[in-house]
mmCIF file of C-alpha atoms in Angstrom:
data_model
loop_
_atom_site.group_PDB
_atom_site.id
_atom_site.type_symbol
_atom_site.label_atom_id
_atom_site.label_comp_id
_atom_site.label_asym_id
_atom_site.label_seq_id
_atom_site.Cartn_x
_atom_site.Cartn_y
_atom_site.Cartn_z
ATOM 1 C CA UNK A 1157 -5.729 -12.490 7.387
ATOM 2 C CA UNK A 1158 -7.549 -15.429 8.936
ATOM 3 C CA UNK A 1159 -5.147 -18.333 8.440
ATOM 4 C CA UNK A 1160 -5.549 -21.990 9.352
ATOM 5 C CA UNK A 1161 -3.299 -24.977 8.680
ATOM 6 C CA UNK A 1162 -4.518 -28.548 8.694
ATOM 7 C CA UNK A 1163 -2.961 -32.002 8.800
ATOM 8 C CA UNK A 1164 -2.130 -34.198 11.803
ATOM 9 C CA UNK A 1165 1.502 -33.093 12.028
ATOM 10 C CA UNK A 1166 0.662 -29.406 11.926
ATOM 11 C CA UNK A 1167 -1.511 -29.069 15.018
ATOM 12 C CA UNK A 1168 1.550 -28.330 17.149
ATOM 13 C CA UNK A 1169 2.808 -25.844 14.556
ATOM 14 C CA UNK A 1170 -0.395 -23.817 14.316
ATOM 15 C CA UNK A 1171 0.972 -21.098 16.601
ATOM 16 C CA UNK A 1172 4.172 -20.805 14.567
ATOM 17 C CA UNK A 1173 2.253 -20.524 11.302
ATOM 18 C CA UNK A 1174 -0.116 -17.926 12.703
ATOM 19 C CA UNK A 1175 2.793 -15.863 14.031
ATOM 20 C CA UNK A 1176 4.665 -16.043 10.725
ATOM 21 C CA UNK A 1177 1.709 -15.093 8.563
ATOM 22 C CA UNK A 1178 0.408 -12.383 10.870
ATOM 23 C CA UNK A 1179 3.809 -10.755 10.463
ATOM 24 C CA UNK A 1180 3.070 -10.401 6.753
ATOM 25 C CA UNK A 1181 -0.718 -10.094 6.833
ATOM 26 C CA UNK A 1182 -1.714 -7.918 9.830
ATOM 27 C CA UNK A 1183 -4.628 -6.484 7.854
ATOM 28 C CA UNK A 1184 -7.320 -8.813 6.380
ATOM 29 C CA UNK A 1185 -7.562 -7.057 3.026
ATOM 30 C CA UNK A 1186 -5.777 -8.234 -0.103
ATOM 31 C CA UNK A 1187 -4.411 -4.783 -0.850
ATOM 32 C CA UNK A 1188 -2.728 -4.441 2.531
ATOM 33 C CA UNK A 1189 -1.525 -8.030 2.525
ATOM 34 C CA UNK A 1190 0.244 -7.471 -0.773
ATOM 35 C CA UNK A 1191 2.720 -4.887 0.608
ATOM 36 C CA UNK A 1192 5.268 -7.467 1.728
ATOM 37 C CA UNK A 1193 8.883 -7.980 0.805
ATOM 38 C CA UNK A 1194 10.055 -10.149 -2.079
ATOM 39 C CA UNK A 1195 12.219 -12.929 -0.667
ATOM 40 C CA UNK A 1196 12.838 -16.009 -2.815
ATOM 41 C CA UNK A 1197 11.988 -19.574 -1.925
ATOM 42 C CA UNK A 1198 14.864 -21.782 -0.874
ATOM 43 C CA UNK A 1199 16.855 -19.499 1.441
ATOM 44 C CA UNK A 1200 16.082 -21.614 4.487
ATOM 45 C CA UNK A 1201 16.302 -25.120 3.077
ATOM 46 C CA UNK A 1202 18.935 -27.683 3.903
ATOM 47 C CA UNK A 1203 22.551 -26.590 3.583
ATOM 48 C CA UNK A 1204 24.103 -29.874 2.446
ATOM 49 C CA UNK A 1205 26.650 -29.620 -0.345
ATOM 50 C CA UNK A 1206 24.900 -29.089 -3.690
ATOM 51 C CA UNK A 1207 25.386 -31.773 -6.326
ATOM 52 C CA UNK A 1208 24.195 -32.283 -9.885
ATOM 53 C CA UNK A 1209 23.368 -35.898 -10.670
ATOM 54 C CA UNK A 1210 23.584 -37.856 -13.874
ATOM 55 C CA UNK A 1211 20.687 -37.356 -16.281
ATOM 56 C CA UNK A 1212 21.234 -40.862 -17.624
ATOM 57 C CA UNK A 1213 19.693 -42.399 -14.512
ATOM 58 C CA UNK A 1214 16.590 -40.239 -14.904
ATOM 59 C CA UNK A 1215 16.281 -41.209 -18.548
ATOM 60 C CA UNK A 1216 16.394 -44.854 -17.513
ATOM 61 C CA UNK A 1217 13.455 -44.126 -15.220
ATOM 62 C CA UNK A 1218 11.360 -42.716 -18.058
ATOM 63 C CA UNK A 1219 12.221 -39.006 -17.967
ATOM 64 C CA UNK A 1220 13.304 -37.098 -21.056
ATOM 65 C CA UNK A 1221 16.466 -35.017 -20.717
ATOM 66 C CA UNK A 1222 14.820 -32.215 -22.703
ATOM 67 C CA UNK A 1223 12.111 -31.942 -20.041
ATOM 68 C CA UNK A 1224 14.494 -31.715 -17.081
ATOM 69 C CA UNK A 1225 16.441 -28.586 -16.130
ATOM 70 C CA UNK A 1226 18.441 -29.958 -13.236
ATOM 71 C CA UNK A 1227 18.910 -33.109 -11.176
ATOM 72 C CA UNK A 1228 20.552 -33.686 -7.817
ATOM 73 C CA UNK A 1229 20.353 -36.169 -4.951
ATOM 74 C CA UNK A 1230 17.377 -35.500 -2.694
ATOM 75 C CA UNK A 1231 18.383 -34.307 0.755
ATOM 76 C CA UNK A 1232 18.312 -36.705 3.685
ATOM 77 C CA UNK A 1233 15.215 -34.988 5.052
ATOM 78 C CA UNK A 1234 13.435 -35.123 1.700
ATOM 79 C CA UNK A 1235 14.177 -38.828 1.364
ATOM 80 C CA UNK A 1236 12.828 -39.460 4.845
ATOM 81 C CA UNK A 1237 9.636 -37.560 4.093
ATOM 82 C CA UNK A 1238 9.135 -39.402 0.817
ATOM 83 C CA UNK A 1239 9.814 -42.800 2.367
ATOM 84 C CA UNK A 1240 7.224 -42.391 5.105
ATOM 85 C CA UNK A 1241 4.759 -40.719 2.760
ATOM 86 C CA UNK A 1242 4.868 -43.720 0.418
ATOM 87 C CA UNK A 1243 3.438 -45.919 3.186
ATOM 88 C CA UNK A 1244 0.970 -43.405 4.634
ATOM 89 C CA UNK A 1245 -0.010 -41.339 1.607
ATOM 90 C CA UNK A 1246 -3.725 -41.294 2.407
ATOM 91 C CA UNK A 1247 -2.974 -39.877 5.873
ATOM 92 C CA UNK A 1248 -1.618 -36.586 4.544
ATOM 93 C CA UNK A 1249 1.090 -36.505 7.219
ATOM 94 C CA UNK A 1250 3.546 -34.578 5.077
ATOM 95 C CA UNK A 1251 0.950 -32.598 3.151
ATOM 96 C CA UNK A 1252 0.566 -29.022 4.343
ATOM 97 C CA UNK A 1253 -2.557 -26.998 3.786
ATOM 98 C CA UNK A 1254 -2.912 -23.276 4.376
ATOM 99 C CA UNK A 1255 -6.219 -21.437 4.352
ATOM 100 C CA UNK A 1256 -6.231 -17.675 3.931
ATOM 101 C CA UNK A 1257 -9.436 -15.651 4.043
ATOM 102 C CA UNK A 1258 -9.171 -12.804 1.553
ATOM 103 C CA UNK A 1259 -11.376 -9.724 1.602
ATOM 104 C CA UNK A 1260 -11.322 -6.941 -0.933
ATOM 105 C CA UNK A 1261 -10.780 -7.047 -4.671
ATOM 106 C CA UNK A 1262 -9.848 -10.649 -5.441
ATOM 107 C CA UNK A 1263 -9.497 -11.368 -9.148
ATOM 108 C CA UNK A 1264 -9.277 -15.089 -9.934
ATOM 109 C CA UNK A 1265 -7.402 -14.610 -13.212
ATOM 110 C CA UNK A 1266 -4.797 -12.446 -11.488
ATOM 111 C CA UNK A 1267 -4.490 -14.948 -8.642
ATOM 112 C CA UNK A 1268 -3.993 -17.794 -11.091
ATOM 113 C CA UNK A 1269 -1.327 -15.839 -12.969
ATOM 114 C CA UNK A 1270 0.522 -14.953 -9.759
ATOM 115 C CA UNK A 1271 0.667 -18.572 -8.590
ATOM 116 C CA UNK A 1272 1.737 -19.848 -12.003
ATOM 117 C CA UNK A 1273 4.515 -17.267 -12.171
ATOM 118 C CA UNK A 1274 5.754 -18.456 -8.776
ATOM 119 C CA UNK A 1275 5.991 -22.007 -10.120
ATOM 120 C CA UNK A 1276 7.794 -20.746 -13.219
ATOM 121 C CA UNK A 1277 10.298 -18.644 -11.262
ATOM 122 C CA UNK A 1278 11.170 -21.070 -8.458
ATOM 123 C CA UNK A 1279 12.669 -24.385 -9.498
ATOM 124 C CA UNK A 1280 11.937 -25.928 -6.085
ATOM 125 C CA UNK A 1281 8.245 -25.764 -6.974
ATOM 126 C CA UNK A 1282 8.912 -27.736 -10.159
ATOM 127 C CA UNK A 1283 10.811 -30.529 -8.420
ATOM 128 C CA UNK A 1284 9.794 -34.176 -8.645
ATOM 129 C CA UNK A 1285 11.321 -37.132 -6.820
ATOM 130 C CA UNK A 1286 12.192 -40.615 -8.022
ATOM 131 C CA UNK A 1287 13.790 -43.576 -6.291
ATOM 132 C CA UNK A 1288 16.807 -45.067 -8.024
ATOM 133 C CA UNK A 1289 18.018 -48.618 -8.249
ATOM 134 C CA UNK A 1290 20.654 -47.884 -5.605
ATOM 135 C CA UNK A 1291 17.933 -47.094 -3.068
ATOM 136 C CA UNK A 1292 18.419 -43.318 -2.934
ATOM 137 C CA UNK A 1293 16.122 -40.652 -4.322
ATOM 138 C CA UNK A 1294 16.844 -38.063 -6.981
ATOM 139 C CA UNK A 1295 15.221 -34.657 -7.193
ATOM 140 C CA UNK A 1296 14.605 -33.508 -10.754
ATOM 141 C CA UNK A 1297 13.547 -30.006 -11.745
ATOM 142 C CA UNK A 1298 11.203 -30.202 -14.722
ATOM 143 C CA UNK A 1299 11.346 -27.393 -17.248
ATOM 144 C CA UNK A 1300 7.611 -26.704 -17.312
ATOM 145 C CA UNK A 1301 4.857 -27.385 -14.786
ATOM 146 C CA UNK A 1302 1.275 -26.188 -14.950
ATOM 147 C CA UNK A 1303 -0.139 -25.365 -11.535
ATOM 148 C CA UNK A 1304 -3.484 -27.025 -10.740
ATOM 149 C CA UNK A 1305 -5.638 -23.979 -9.910
ATOM 150 C CA UNK A 1306 -9.354 -24.404 -9.285
ATOM 151 C CA UNK A 1307 -12.205 -21.986 -8.689
ATOM 152 C CA UNK A 1308 -15.247 -22.921 -6.610
ATOM 153 C CA UNK A 1309 -18.473 -21.148 -5.709
ATOM 154 C CA UNK A 1310 -19.530 -21.911 -2.156
ATOM 155 C CA UNK A 1311 -22.047 -19.093 -1.806
ATOM 156 C CA UNK A 1312 -24.992 -21.460 -1.986
ATOM 157 C CA UNK A 1313 -23.790 -23.370 1.089
ATOM 158 C CA UNK A 1314 -25.093 -20.672 3.407
ATOM 159 C CA UNK A 1315 -24.726 -21.454 7.116
ATOM 160 C CA UNK A 1316 -23.321 -24.883 6.269
ATOM 161 C CA UNK A 1317 -20.369 -23.427 4.395
ATOM 162 C CA UNK A 1318 -17.756 -23.758 7.147
ATOM 163 C CA UNK A 1319 -18.618 -27.411 7.849
ATOM 164 C CA UNK A 1320 -18.585 -28.176 4.132
ATOM 165 C CA UNK A 1321 -15.202 -26.476 3.668
ATOM 166 C CA UNK A 1322 -13.682 -28.337 6.612
ATOM 167 C CA UNK A 1323 -14.689 -31.696 5.166
ATOM 168 C CA UNK A 1324 -13.645 -30.720 1.666
ATOM 169 C CA UNK A 1325 -10.196 -29.567 2.850
ATOM 170 C CA UNK A 1326 -9.639 -32.813 4.760
ATOM 171 C CA UNK A 1327 -10.422 -34.784 1.597
ATOM 172 C CA UNK A 1328 -7.994 -32.620 -0.380
ATOM 173 C CA UNK A 1329 -5.191 -33.348 2.084
ATOM 174 C CA UNK A 1330 -5.950 -37.084 1.997
ATOM 175 C CA UNK A 1331 -5.630 -37.003 -1.799
ATOM 176 C CA UNK A 1332 -1.895 -36.419 -1.399
ATOM 177 C CA UNK A 1333 0.546 -36.065 -4.286
ATOM 178 C CA UNK A 1334 2.376 -38.237 -6.775
ATOM 179 C CA UNK A 1335 6.069 -37.384 -6.128
ATOM 180 C CA UNK A 1336 6.863 -37.961 -9.821
ATOM 181 C CA UNK A 1337 4.425 -35.282 -11.022
ATOM 182 C CA UNK A 1338 5.123 -31.553 -10.719
ATOM 183 C CA UNK A 1339 4.154 -29.363 -9.116
ATOM 184 C CA UNK A 1340 3.641 -30.985 -5.729
ATOM 185 C CA UNK A 1341 1.097 -28.317 -4.836
ATOM 186 C CA UNK A 1342 -2.346 -27.107 -5.880
ATOM 187 C CA UNK A 1343 -4.476 -24.055 -5.189
ATOM 188 C CA UNK A 1344 -8.215 -23.600 -4.766
ATOM 189 C CA UNK A 1345 -10.016 -20.253 -4.644
ATOM 190 C CA UNK A 1346 -13.476 -20.499 -3.076
ATOM 191 C CA UNK A 1347 -16.175 -17.810 -3.019
ATOM 192 C CA UNK A 1348 -17.683 -17.540 0.454
ATOM 193 C CA UNK A 1349 -21.324 -16.752 1.310
ATOM 194 C CA UNK A 1350 -20.188 -13.521 3.021
ATOM 195 C CA UNK A 1351 -18.562 -12.182 -0.165
ATOM 196 C CA UNK A 1352 -14.982 -12.952 0.817
ATOM 197 C CA UNK A 1353 -12.764 -15.684 -0.652
ATOM 198 C CA UNK A 1354 -10.986 -18.632 0.931
ATOM 199 C CA UNK A 1355 -7.621 -19.390 -0.647
ATOM 200 C CA UNK A 1356 -6.701 -23.047 -0.092
ATOM 201 C CA UNK A 1357 -3.059 -23.872 -0.795
ATOM 202 C CA UNK A 1358 -2.071 -27.521 -0.445
ATOM 203 C CA UNK A 1359 1.572 -28.564 -0.869
ATOM 204 C CA UNK A 1360 4.018 -31.318 0.007
ATOM 205 C CA UNK A 1361 6.635 -30.679 2.663
ATOM 206 C CA UNK A 1362 9.333 -32.140 0.397
ATOM 207 C CA UNK A 1363 9.341 -28.920 -1.663
ATOM 208 C CA UNK A 1364 8.669 -26.308 1.030
ATOM 209 C CA UNK A 1365 9.253 -25.733 4.718
ATOM 210 C CA UNK A 1366 7.150 -23.379 6.844
ATOM 211 C CA UNK A 1367 9.505 -20.412 6.558
ATOM 212 C CA UNK A 1368 9.742 -20.617 2.775
ATOM 213 C CA UNK A 1369 5.997 -21.184 2.409
ATOM 214 C CA UNK A 1370 5.181 -17.993 4.332
ATOM 215 C CA UNK A 1371 7.546 -16.002 2.125
ATOM 216 C CA UNK A 1372 6.170 -17.524 -1.042
ATOM 217 C CA UNK A 1373 2.589 -16.763 -0.060
ATOM 218 C CA UNK A 1374 3.544 -13.152 0.587
ATOM 219 C CA UNK A 1375 5.168 -12.956 -2.840
ATOM 220 C CA UNK A 1376 2.136 -14.421 -4.584
ATOM 221 C CA UNK A 1377 -0.296 -12.005 -2.932
ATOM 222 C CA UNK A 1378 1.926 -9.092 -3.878
ATOM 223 C CA UNK A 1379 1.990 -10.296 -7.488
ATOM 224 C CA UNK A 1380 -1.788 -10.709 -7.414
ATOM 225 C CA UNK A 1381 -1.994 -7.018 -6.604
ATOM 226 C CA UNK A 1382 0.249 -6.177 -9.551
ATOM 227 C CA UNK A 1383 -1.654 -8.401 -11.978
ATOM 228 C CA UNK A 1384 -5.066 -7.100 -10.885
ATOM 229 C CA UNK A 1385 -3.892 -3.575 -11.701
ATOM 230 C CA UNK A 1386 -2.537 -4.561 -15.101
ATOM 231 C CA UNK A 1387 1.098 -4.354 -14.017
ATOM 232 C CA UNK A 1388 3.778 -6.794 -15.074
ATOM 233 C CA UNK A 1389 4.682 -9.668 -12.796
ATOM 234 C CA UNK A 1390 8.259 -10.242 -11.708
ATOM 235 C CA UNK A 1391 9.893 -12.781 -14.009
ATOM 236 C CA UNK A 1392 13.468 -13.111 -12.735
ATOM 237 C CA UNK A 1393 14.319 -16.666 -11.654
ATOM 238 C CA UNK A 1394 14.523 -17.348 -7.947
ATOM 239 C CA UNK A 1395 17.582 -18.921 -6.311
ATOM 240 C CA UNK A 1396 18.551 -22.346 -7.643
ATOM 241 C CA UNK A 1397 17.353 -24.915 -5.110
ATOM 242 C CA UNK A 1398 20.378 -27.167 -5.611
ATOM 243 C CA UNK A 1399 22.582 -24.355 -4.303
ATOM 244 C CA UNK A 1400 21.003 -24.865 -0.878
ATOM 245 C CA UNK A 1401 20.404 -28.623 -0.959
#
C-alpha cells in the first residue's frame, strides 16, 4: 500500500509509519492487505494504574450518566496533548492523518461498516475528554458514537488530483477535533482518476498511538474484506482502555 502521514510532528515519524504499515500491507491490493492478524486497540497505551472516576463530576459538566459507559482520569500524556492542542488547535500538531491508496474491489458501504464496527468494539475510539474544576482532565467513554465517514469523487480532477488532495488533506488536519465530541476521528474515501481509492483517516493522538493505529487499520481492512463478501463482522468488544491507562 502507498501510505503517507501528514502533520508537522509526523515528518520525523514517516519512516516508522511506513515500516509499520508495510509489515501489514506488502501488497497494494485490498484483498492481500486484509490478511492481517486481529490485535485489539489499547495493548500499547500507557500502563498507569487504571481508575474509574465519579460520574457525578461528568454530570455536572453536562454529560448524562446513561450516555457514558466508563470514566477515568486522563493519563498524564493525554492531558499534555489536550493542553497544548487547546492553544494550537488550528495547527493540527496532535492530529494524525494516514493516507492509504487502495486498489482492487473497494466497496464504500463495506468500508463504512468496518470502520463503524471498530468504533463500536473499541471503547478508546469512543472516548471524549473534559477538564474538571480541579484542573485535571477526565476521559469518558460514550456508549454510542457515529463515525463521520465521507465519500468523494475526485475522478474529474485529472492531472491536478494529487495537488488538490494535498491541499484538501492539509485543511482537514487544520480542522482539528472537539475533545468533547466522539469519535475523535473521521474517515474519507476518495475515488481517484486512475480507478483506485485514497483512504484518508484523520484522528487525534489522544485516542491512538502509532502502534495501535497500525493494528486498527489492519483490522478494519480485514473486516472490509469480510463485509464485501457478505460475511459477518467481528462484534466482540476489544480490551477496556481503562485497564491500560
